Amino acid sequence: MTSPRTGRSRRGKEALSRERIVGAAIELLDTAGESGLTFRALTERLATGSGAIYWHVANKGELLDAATDAVVAATLTPPVTRDPRDGIRAVALDLFEAIEKHPWLTTQLATQLSRTPWSSVTPRIFEAIGRQVRTLGVPESSWFTTTSALAHYILGAAGQNAANAGATEPGGNRDEFLDSVTDAWEKLDPDEYPFTRAVARQLRGHDDRAQFLAGIDLILAGIATLR
């Protein structure tokens, strides 16, 4: 059998699968970020030549898409619950934790949702959330809007959480970081920023997951009015 790209035989290349290449790419993305994902780094990690990798993936863009899809596909397992509200919370928390574990996902998800929504990632996310929305009894005319609102909140809030974690100095302490932000907010001009000063103390030591799920509950409360 020959490759449609090169016309060369597959013999000797079966051991290096696309799945293995994508797995190595995810490891590089987790440790070195998008800039660290190069075909040279991949060849070193996989102990192979670049030609063997190009046999399975055409370029870095295709590899990033495949890595994103692999992580999302592994993350979005069907929730085991009869209550669709709990199902939405489960999907939301799964995505939250995946983005927390793989910060590079934030950029890749935003790129795929805006530039290539026909690729597999966007339908996976919409399907996981939308099935629960439908089970909630939301009118069909509001399925898209409701699912979109949830997806945008989940990905936006999870991405912001990952960015906040990255803002902490390497080896730094999250509580110390939040303390410094709180102190800065409390020193703002009271006439210009009365509300921000008032909530500053709530920022100190807050639980990111609890705050994230509270946002989901606010949206669910709004969804209930549609029924």
mmCIF file of C-alpha atoms in Angstrom:
data_model
loop_
_atom_site.group_PDB
_atom_site.id
_atom_site.type_symbol
_atom_site.label_atom_id
_atom_site.label_comp_id
_atom_site.label_asym_id
_atom_site.label_seq_id
_atom_site.Cartn_x
_atom_site.Cartn_y
_atom_site.Cartn_z
ATOM 1 C CA MET A 1 0.000 0.000 0.000
ATOM 2 C CA THR A 2 1.393 3.429 -0.856
ATOM 3 C CA SER A 3 0.991 6.850 0.729
ATOM 4 C CA PRO A 4 -1.226 9.305 -1.195
ATOM 5 C CA ARG A 5 1.284 12.025 -0.296
ATOM 6 C CA THR A 6 4.590 10.366 -1.137
ATOM 7 C CA GLY A 7 3.786 7.202 -3.058
ATOM 8 C CA ARG A 8 6.163 5.270 -0.772
ATOM 9 C CA SER A 9 5.336 1.919 0.778
ATOM 10 C CA ARG A 10 3.971 1.780 4.314
ATOM 11 C CA ARG A 11 6.241 -1.157 5.092
ATOM 12 C CA GLY A 12 8.390 -0.393 8.141
ATOM 13 C CA LYS A 13 6.191 2.494 9.251
ATOM 14 C CA GLU A 14 3.356 0.613 10.897
ATOM 15 C CA ALA A 15 4.988 0.787 14.342
ATOM 16 C CA LEU A 16 4.750 4.586 14.288
ATOM 17 C CA SER A 17 1.011 5.199 14.369
ATOM 18 C CA ARG A 18 -0.828 8.505 14.116
ATOM 19 C CA GLU A 19 -2.122 7.904 17.660
ATOM 20 C CA ARG A 20 1.437 7.575 18.964
ATOM 21 C CA ILE A 21 2.483 10.792 17.236
ATOM 22 C CA VAL A 22 -0.518 12.682 18.624
ATOM 23 C CA GLY A 23 0.197 11.332 22.126
ATOM 24 C CA ALA A 24 3.783 12.568 21.927
ATOM 25 C CA ALA A 25 2.562 15.931 20.633
ATOM 26 C CA ILE A 26 0.246 16.300 23.637
ATOM 27 C CA GLU A 27 3.149 15.552 25.984
ATOM 28 C CA LEU A 28 5.267 18.225 24.295
ATOM 29 C CA LEU A 29 2.434 20.744 24.408
ATOM 30 C CA ASP A 30 1.934 20.085 28.123
ATOM 31 C CA THR A 31 5.612 20.532 28.964
ATOM 32 C CA ALA A 32 6.799 23.122 26.446
ATOM 33 C CA GLY A 33 3.683 24.818 25.083
ATOM 34 C CA GLU A 34 2.789 25.413 21.455
ATOM 35 C CA SER A 35 6.190 26.920 20.622
ATOM 36 C CA GLY A 36 7.851 23.744 21.902
ATOM 37 C CA LEU A 37 5.885 21.529 19.546
ATOM 38 C CA THR A 38 8.217 21.141 16.570
ATOM 39 C CA PHE A 39 8.801 18.239 14.230
ATOM 40 C CA ARG A 40 12.424 18.173 15.379
ATOM 41 C CA ALA A 41 11.312 17.747 18.995
ATOM 42 C CA LEU A 42 8.866 15.057 17.911
ATOM 43 C CA THR A 43 11.518 13.106 16.023
ATOM 44 C CA GLU A 44 13.743 13.150 19.103
ATOM 45 C CA ARG A 45 10.949 12.039 21.405
ATOM 46 C CA LEU A 46 9.798 9.284 19.059
ATOM 47 C CA ALA A 47 13.317 8.294 17.962
ATOM 48 C CA THR A 48 12.370 8.428 14.307
ATOM 49 C CA GLY A 49 12.883 10.547 11.217
ATOM 50 C CA SER A 50 10.744 13.514 10.201
ATOM 51 C CA GLY A 51 9.673 11.687 7.048
ATOM 52 C CA ALA A 52 7.993 8.988 9.125
ATOM 53 C CA ILE A 53 6.005 11.663 10.980
ATOM 54 C CA TYR A 54 5.014 13.489 7.780
ATOM 55 C CA TRP A 55 3.653 10.157 6.577
ATOM 56 C CA HIS A 56 0.872 10.514 9.167
ATOM 57 C CA VAL A 57 0.438 14.306 9.574
ATOM 58 C CA ALA A 58 0.962 16.982 6.946
ATOM 59 C CA ASN A 59 1.975 19.916 9.138
ATOM 60 C CA LYS A 60 1.890 21.449 12.611
ATOM 61 C CA GLY A 61 -1.619 22.807 12.151
ATOM 62 C CA GLU A 62 -2.987 19.341 11.468
ATOM 63 C CA LEU A 63 -1.086 18.024 14.484
ATOM 64 C CA LEU A 64 -2.516 20.725 16.789
ATOM 65 C CA ASP A 65 -6.028 19.965 15.566
ATOM 66 C CA ALA A 66 -5.507 16.244 16.161
ATOM 67 C CA ALA A 67 -4.083 16.823 19.651
ATOM 68 C CA THR A 68 -7.015 19.085 20.569
ATOM 69 C CA ASP A 69 -9.553 16.588 19.280
ATOM 70 C CA ALA A 70 -7.862 13.706 21.125
ATOM 71 C CA VAL A 71 -7.972 15.511 24.474
ATOM 72 C CA VAL A 72 -11.573 16.687 24.027
ATOM 73 C CA ALA A 73 -12.723 13.239 22.881
ATOM 74 C CA ALA A 74 -11.136 11.608 25.937
ATOM 75 C CA THR A 75 -12.620 14.285 28.215
ATOM 76 C CA LEU A 76 -16.245 14.241 27.085
ATOM 77 C CA THR A 77 -17.423 10.890 28.346
ATOM 78 C CA PRO A 78 -21.240 10.602 28.700
ATOM 79 C CA PRO A 79 -22.328 11.727 32.205
ATOM 80 C CA VAL A 80 -23.835 8.984 34.368
ATOM 81 C CA THR A 81 -26.845 10.835 35.760
ATOM 82 C CA ARG A 82 -30.582 11.137 35.183
ATOM 83 C CA ASP A 83 -30.682 14.840 36.002
ATOM 84 C CA PRO A 84 -29.593 16.873 32.950
ATOM 85 C CA ARG A 85 -28.530 19.716 35.226
ATOM 86 C CA ASP A 86 -26.013 17.404 36.858
ATOM 87 C CA GLY A 87 -25.051 16.255 33.373
ATOM 88 C CA ILE A 88 -24.262 19.841 32.348
ATOM 89 C CA ARG A 89 -22.247 20.368 35.521
ATOM 90 C CA ALA A 90 -20.306 17.154 34.821
ATOM 91 C CA VAL A 91 -19.503 18.155 31.234
ATOM 92 C CA ALA A 92 -18.544 21.659 32.377
ATOM 93 C CA LEU A 93 -16.240 20.399 35.109
ATOM 94 C CA ASP A 94 -14.638 17.844 32.780
ATOM 95 C CA LEU A 95 -13.759 20.611 30.324
ATOM 96 C CA PHE A 96 -12.649 22.909 33.159
ATOM 97 C CA GLU A 97 -10.228 20.286 34.455
ATOM 98 C CA ALA A 98 -8.972 19.386 30.974
ATOM 99 C CA ILE A 99 -8.107 23.029 30.241
ATOM 100 C CA GLU A 100 -6.534 23.365 33.673
ATOM 101 C CA LYS A 101 -4.358 20.312 32.929
ATOM 102 C CA HIS A 102 -3.610 21.356 29.318
ATOM 103 C CA PRO A 103 -3.433 25.209 29.260
ATOM 104 C CA TRP A 104 -2.624 25.214 25.517
ATOM 105 C CA LEU A 105 -6.196 24.012 24.918
ATOM 106 C CA THR A 106 -7.529 27.517 25.568
ATOM 107 C CA THR A 107 -6.057 28.960 22.371
ATOM 108 C CA GLN A 108 -6.715 25.866 20.286
ATOM 109 C CA LEU A 109 -10.376 25.614 21.303
ATOM 110 C CA ALA A 110 -10.952 29.293 20.602
ATOM 111 C CA THR A 111 -9.290 28.908 17.205
ATOM 112 C CA GLN A 112 -11.310 25.868 16.216
ATOM 113 C CA LEU A 113 -14.631 27.277 17.422
ATOM 114 C CA SER A 114 -14.128 30.513 15.473
ATOM 115 C CA ARG A 115 -12.225 29.407 12.371
ATOM 116 C CA THR A 116 -13.109 25.761 11.785
ATOM 117 C CA PRO A 117 -16.401 25.056 13.579
ATOM 118 C CA TRP A 118 -17.068 22.245 11.089
ATOM 119 C CA SER A 119 -14.139 20.206 12.456
ATOM 120 C CA SER A 120 -14.776 17.470 15.021
ATOM 121 C CA VAL A 121 -14.051 19.472 18.196
ATOM 122 C CA THR A 122 -16.956 21.944 18.032
ATOM 123 C CA PRO A 123 -19.585 19.265 17.298
ATOM 124 C CA ARG A 124 -18.219 17.144 20.172
ATOM 125 C CA ILE A 125 -18.652 19.978 22.654
ATOM 126 C CA PHE A 126 -22.049 21.016 21.287
ATOM 127 C CA GLU A 127 -23.294 17.441 21.346
ATOM 128 C CA ALA A 128 -22.178 16.848 24.935
ATOM 129 C CA ILE A 129 -23.879 20.017 26.182
ATOM 130 C CA GLY A 130 -26.807 20.050 23.763
ATOM 131 C CA ARG A 131 -28.091 16.598 24.672
ATOM 132 C CA GLN A 132 -28.459 17.759 28.260
ATOM 133 C CA VAL A 133 -30.106 21.026 27.177
ATOM 134 C CA ARG A 134 -32.653 19.084 25.123
ATOM 135 C CA THR A 135 -33.382 16.756 28.055
ATOM 136 C CA LEU A 136 -33.958 19.801 30.262
ATOM 137 C CA GLY A 137 -37.052 20.567 28.194
ATOM 138 C CA VAL A 138 -35.732 23.711 26.559
ATOM 139 C CA PRO A 139 -37.858 24.648 23.508
ATOM 140 C CA GLU A 140 -36.211 23.542 20.264
ATOM 141 C CA SER A 141 -36.108 27.122 19.009
ATOM 142 C CA SER A 142 -33.740 27.947 21.891
ATOM 143 C CA TRP A 143 -31.447 24.890 21.701
ATOM 144 C CA PHE A 144 -28.683 26.627 19.760
ATOM 145 C CA THR A 145 -28.696 29.836 21.798
ATOM 146 C CA THR A 146 -28.793 27.993 25.126
ATOM 147 C CA THR A 147 -26.063 25.542 24.189
ATOM 148 C CA SER A 148 -23.911 28.354 22.796
ATOM 149 C CA ALA A 149 -24.272 30.381 26.008
ATOM 150 C CA LEU A 150 -23.181 27.415 28.103
ATOM 151 C CA ALA A 151 -20.283 26.532 25.781
ATOM 152 C CA HIS A 152 -18.990 30.110 25.710
ATOM 153 C CA TYR A 153 -19.186 30.448 29.477
ATOM 154 C CA ILE A 154 -17.510 27.080 30.108
ATOM 155 C CA LEU A 155 -14.627 27.625 27.698
ATOM 156 C CA GLY A 156 -14.190 31.292 28.581
ATOM 157 C CA ALA A 157 -14.202 30.822 32.347
ATOM 158 C CA ALA A 158 -12.022 27.702 32.172
ATOM 159 C CA GLY A 159 -9.578 29.491 29.884
ATOM 160 C CA GLN A 160 -9.408 32.483 32.225
ATOM 161 C CA ASN A 161 -8.731 30.169 35.156
ATOM 162 C CA ALA A 162 -5.862 28.560 33.247
ATOM 163 C CA ALA A 163 -4.498 32.013 32.365
ATOM 164 C CA ASN A 164 -4.673 33.080 36.015
ATOM 165 C CA ALA A 165 -2.772 29.970 37.022
ATOM 166 C CA GLY A 166 -0.139 30.799 34.429
ATOM 167 C CA ALA A 167 0.139 34.344 35.773
ATOM 168 C CA THR A 168 1.459 33.021 39.066
ATOM 169 C CA GLU A 169 5.255 33.081 39.141
ATOM 170 C CA PRO A 170 6.889 29.652 38.676
ATOM 171 C CA GLY A 171 7.017 28.026 42.083
ATOM 172 C CA GLY A 172 4.784 30.782 43.411
ATOM 173 C CA ASN A 173 1.860 30.445 45.764
ATOM 174 C CA ARG A 174 -1.697 30.937 44.494
ATOM 175 C CA ASP A 175 -2.916 32.391 47.806
ATOM 176 C CA GLU A 176 -0.076 34.913 47.797
ATOM 177 C CA PHE A 177 -0.967 35.868 44.220
ATOM 178 C CA LEU A 178 -4.632 36.383 45.153
ATOM 179 C CA ASP A 179 -3.593 38.364 48.232
ATOM 180 C CA SER A 180 -1.546 40.712 46.062
ATOM 181 C CA VAL A 181 -4.476 41.247 43.664
ATOM 182 C CA THR A 182 -6.856 41.796 46.572
ATOM 183 C CA ASP A 183 -4.518 44.335 48.137
ATOM 184 C CA ALA A 184 -4.258 46.178 44.818
ATOM 185 C CA TRP A 185 -8.044 46.270 44.396
ATOM 186 C CA GLU A 186 -8.574 47.539 47.937
ATOM 187 C CA LYS A 187 -6.235 50.453 47.196
ATOM 188 C CA LEU A 188 -8.232 51.606 44.178
ATOM 189 C CA ASP A 189 -9.922 55.008 44.258
ATOM 190 C CA PRO A 190 -13.141 54.534 46.286
ATOM 191 C CA ASP A 191 -15.074 57.026 44.156
ATOM 192 C CA GLU A 192 -14.035 55.486 40.825
ATOM 193 C CA TYR A 193 -14.114 51.805 41.819
ATOM 194 C CA PRO A 194 -16.598 51.400 44.695
ATOM 195 C CA PHE A 195 -17.881 48.002 43.563
ATOM 196 C CA THR A 196 -14.463 46.478 42.824
ATOM 197 C CA ARG A 197 -13.222 47.550 46.245
ATOM 198 C CA ALA A 198 -16.340 46.077 47.877
ATOM 199 C CA VAL A 199 -15.821 42.604 46.360
ATOM 200 C CA ALA A 200 -12.047 42.554 46.716
ATOM 201 C CA ARG A 201 -12.167 40.529 49.929
ATOM 202 C CA GLN A 202 -14.230 37.836 48.177
ATOM 203 C CA LEU A 203 -11.352 37.315 45.741
ATOM 204 C CA ARG A 204 -8.964 36.366 48.508
ATOM 205 C CA GLY A 205 -8.753 32.588 48.894
ATOM 206 C CA HIS A 206 -11.819 31.836 46.750
ATOM 207 C CA ASP A 207 -12.296 28.357 45.282
ATOM 208 C CA ASP A 208 -11.973 28.416 41.481
ATOM 209 C CA ARG A 209 -14.096 25.317 40.900
ATOM 210 C CA ALA A 210 -16.840 26.474 43.252
ATOM 211 C CA GLN A 211 -16.921 29.866 41.522
ATOM 212 C CA PHE A 212 -17.009 28.189 38.110
ATOM 213 C CA LEU A 213 -19.900 25.887 39.058
ATOM 214 C CA ALA A 214 -21.766 28.807 40.635
ATOM 215 C CA GLY A 215 -21.706 30.448 37.210
ATOM 216 C CA ILE A 216 -23.145 27.274 35.669
ATOM 217 C CA ASP A 217 -25.940 27.307 38.246
ATOM 218 C CA LEU A 218 -26.754 30.931 37.393
ATOM 219 C CA ILE A 219 -27.109 29.985 33.729
ATOM 220 C CA LEU A 220 -29.199 26.938 34.634
ATOM 221 C CA ALA A 221 -31.498 29.166 36.652
ATOM 222 C CA GLY A 222 -31.981 31.321 33.581
ATOM 223 C CA ILE A 223 -32.577 28.282 31.388
ATOM 224 C CA ALA A 224 -35.356 27.187 33.754
ATOM 225 C CA THR A 225 -37.343 30.288 32.772
ATOM 226 C CA LEU A 226 -37.376 29.117 29.139
ATOM 227 C CA ARG A 227 -39.450 26.102 30.102
#
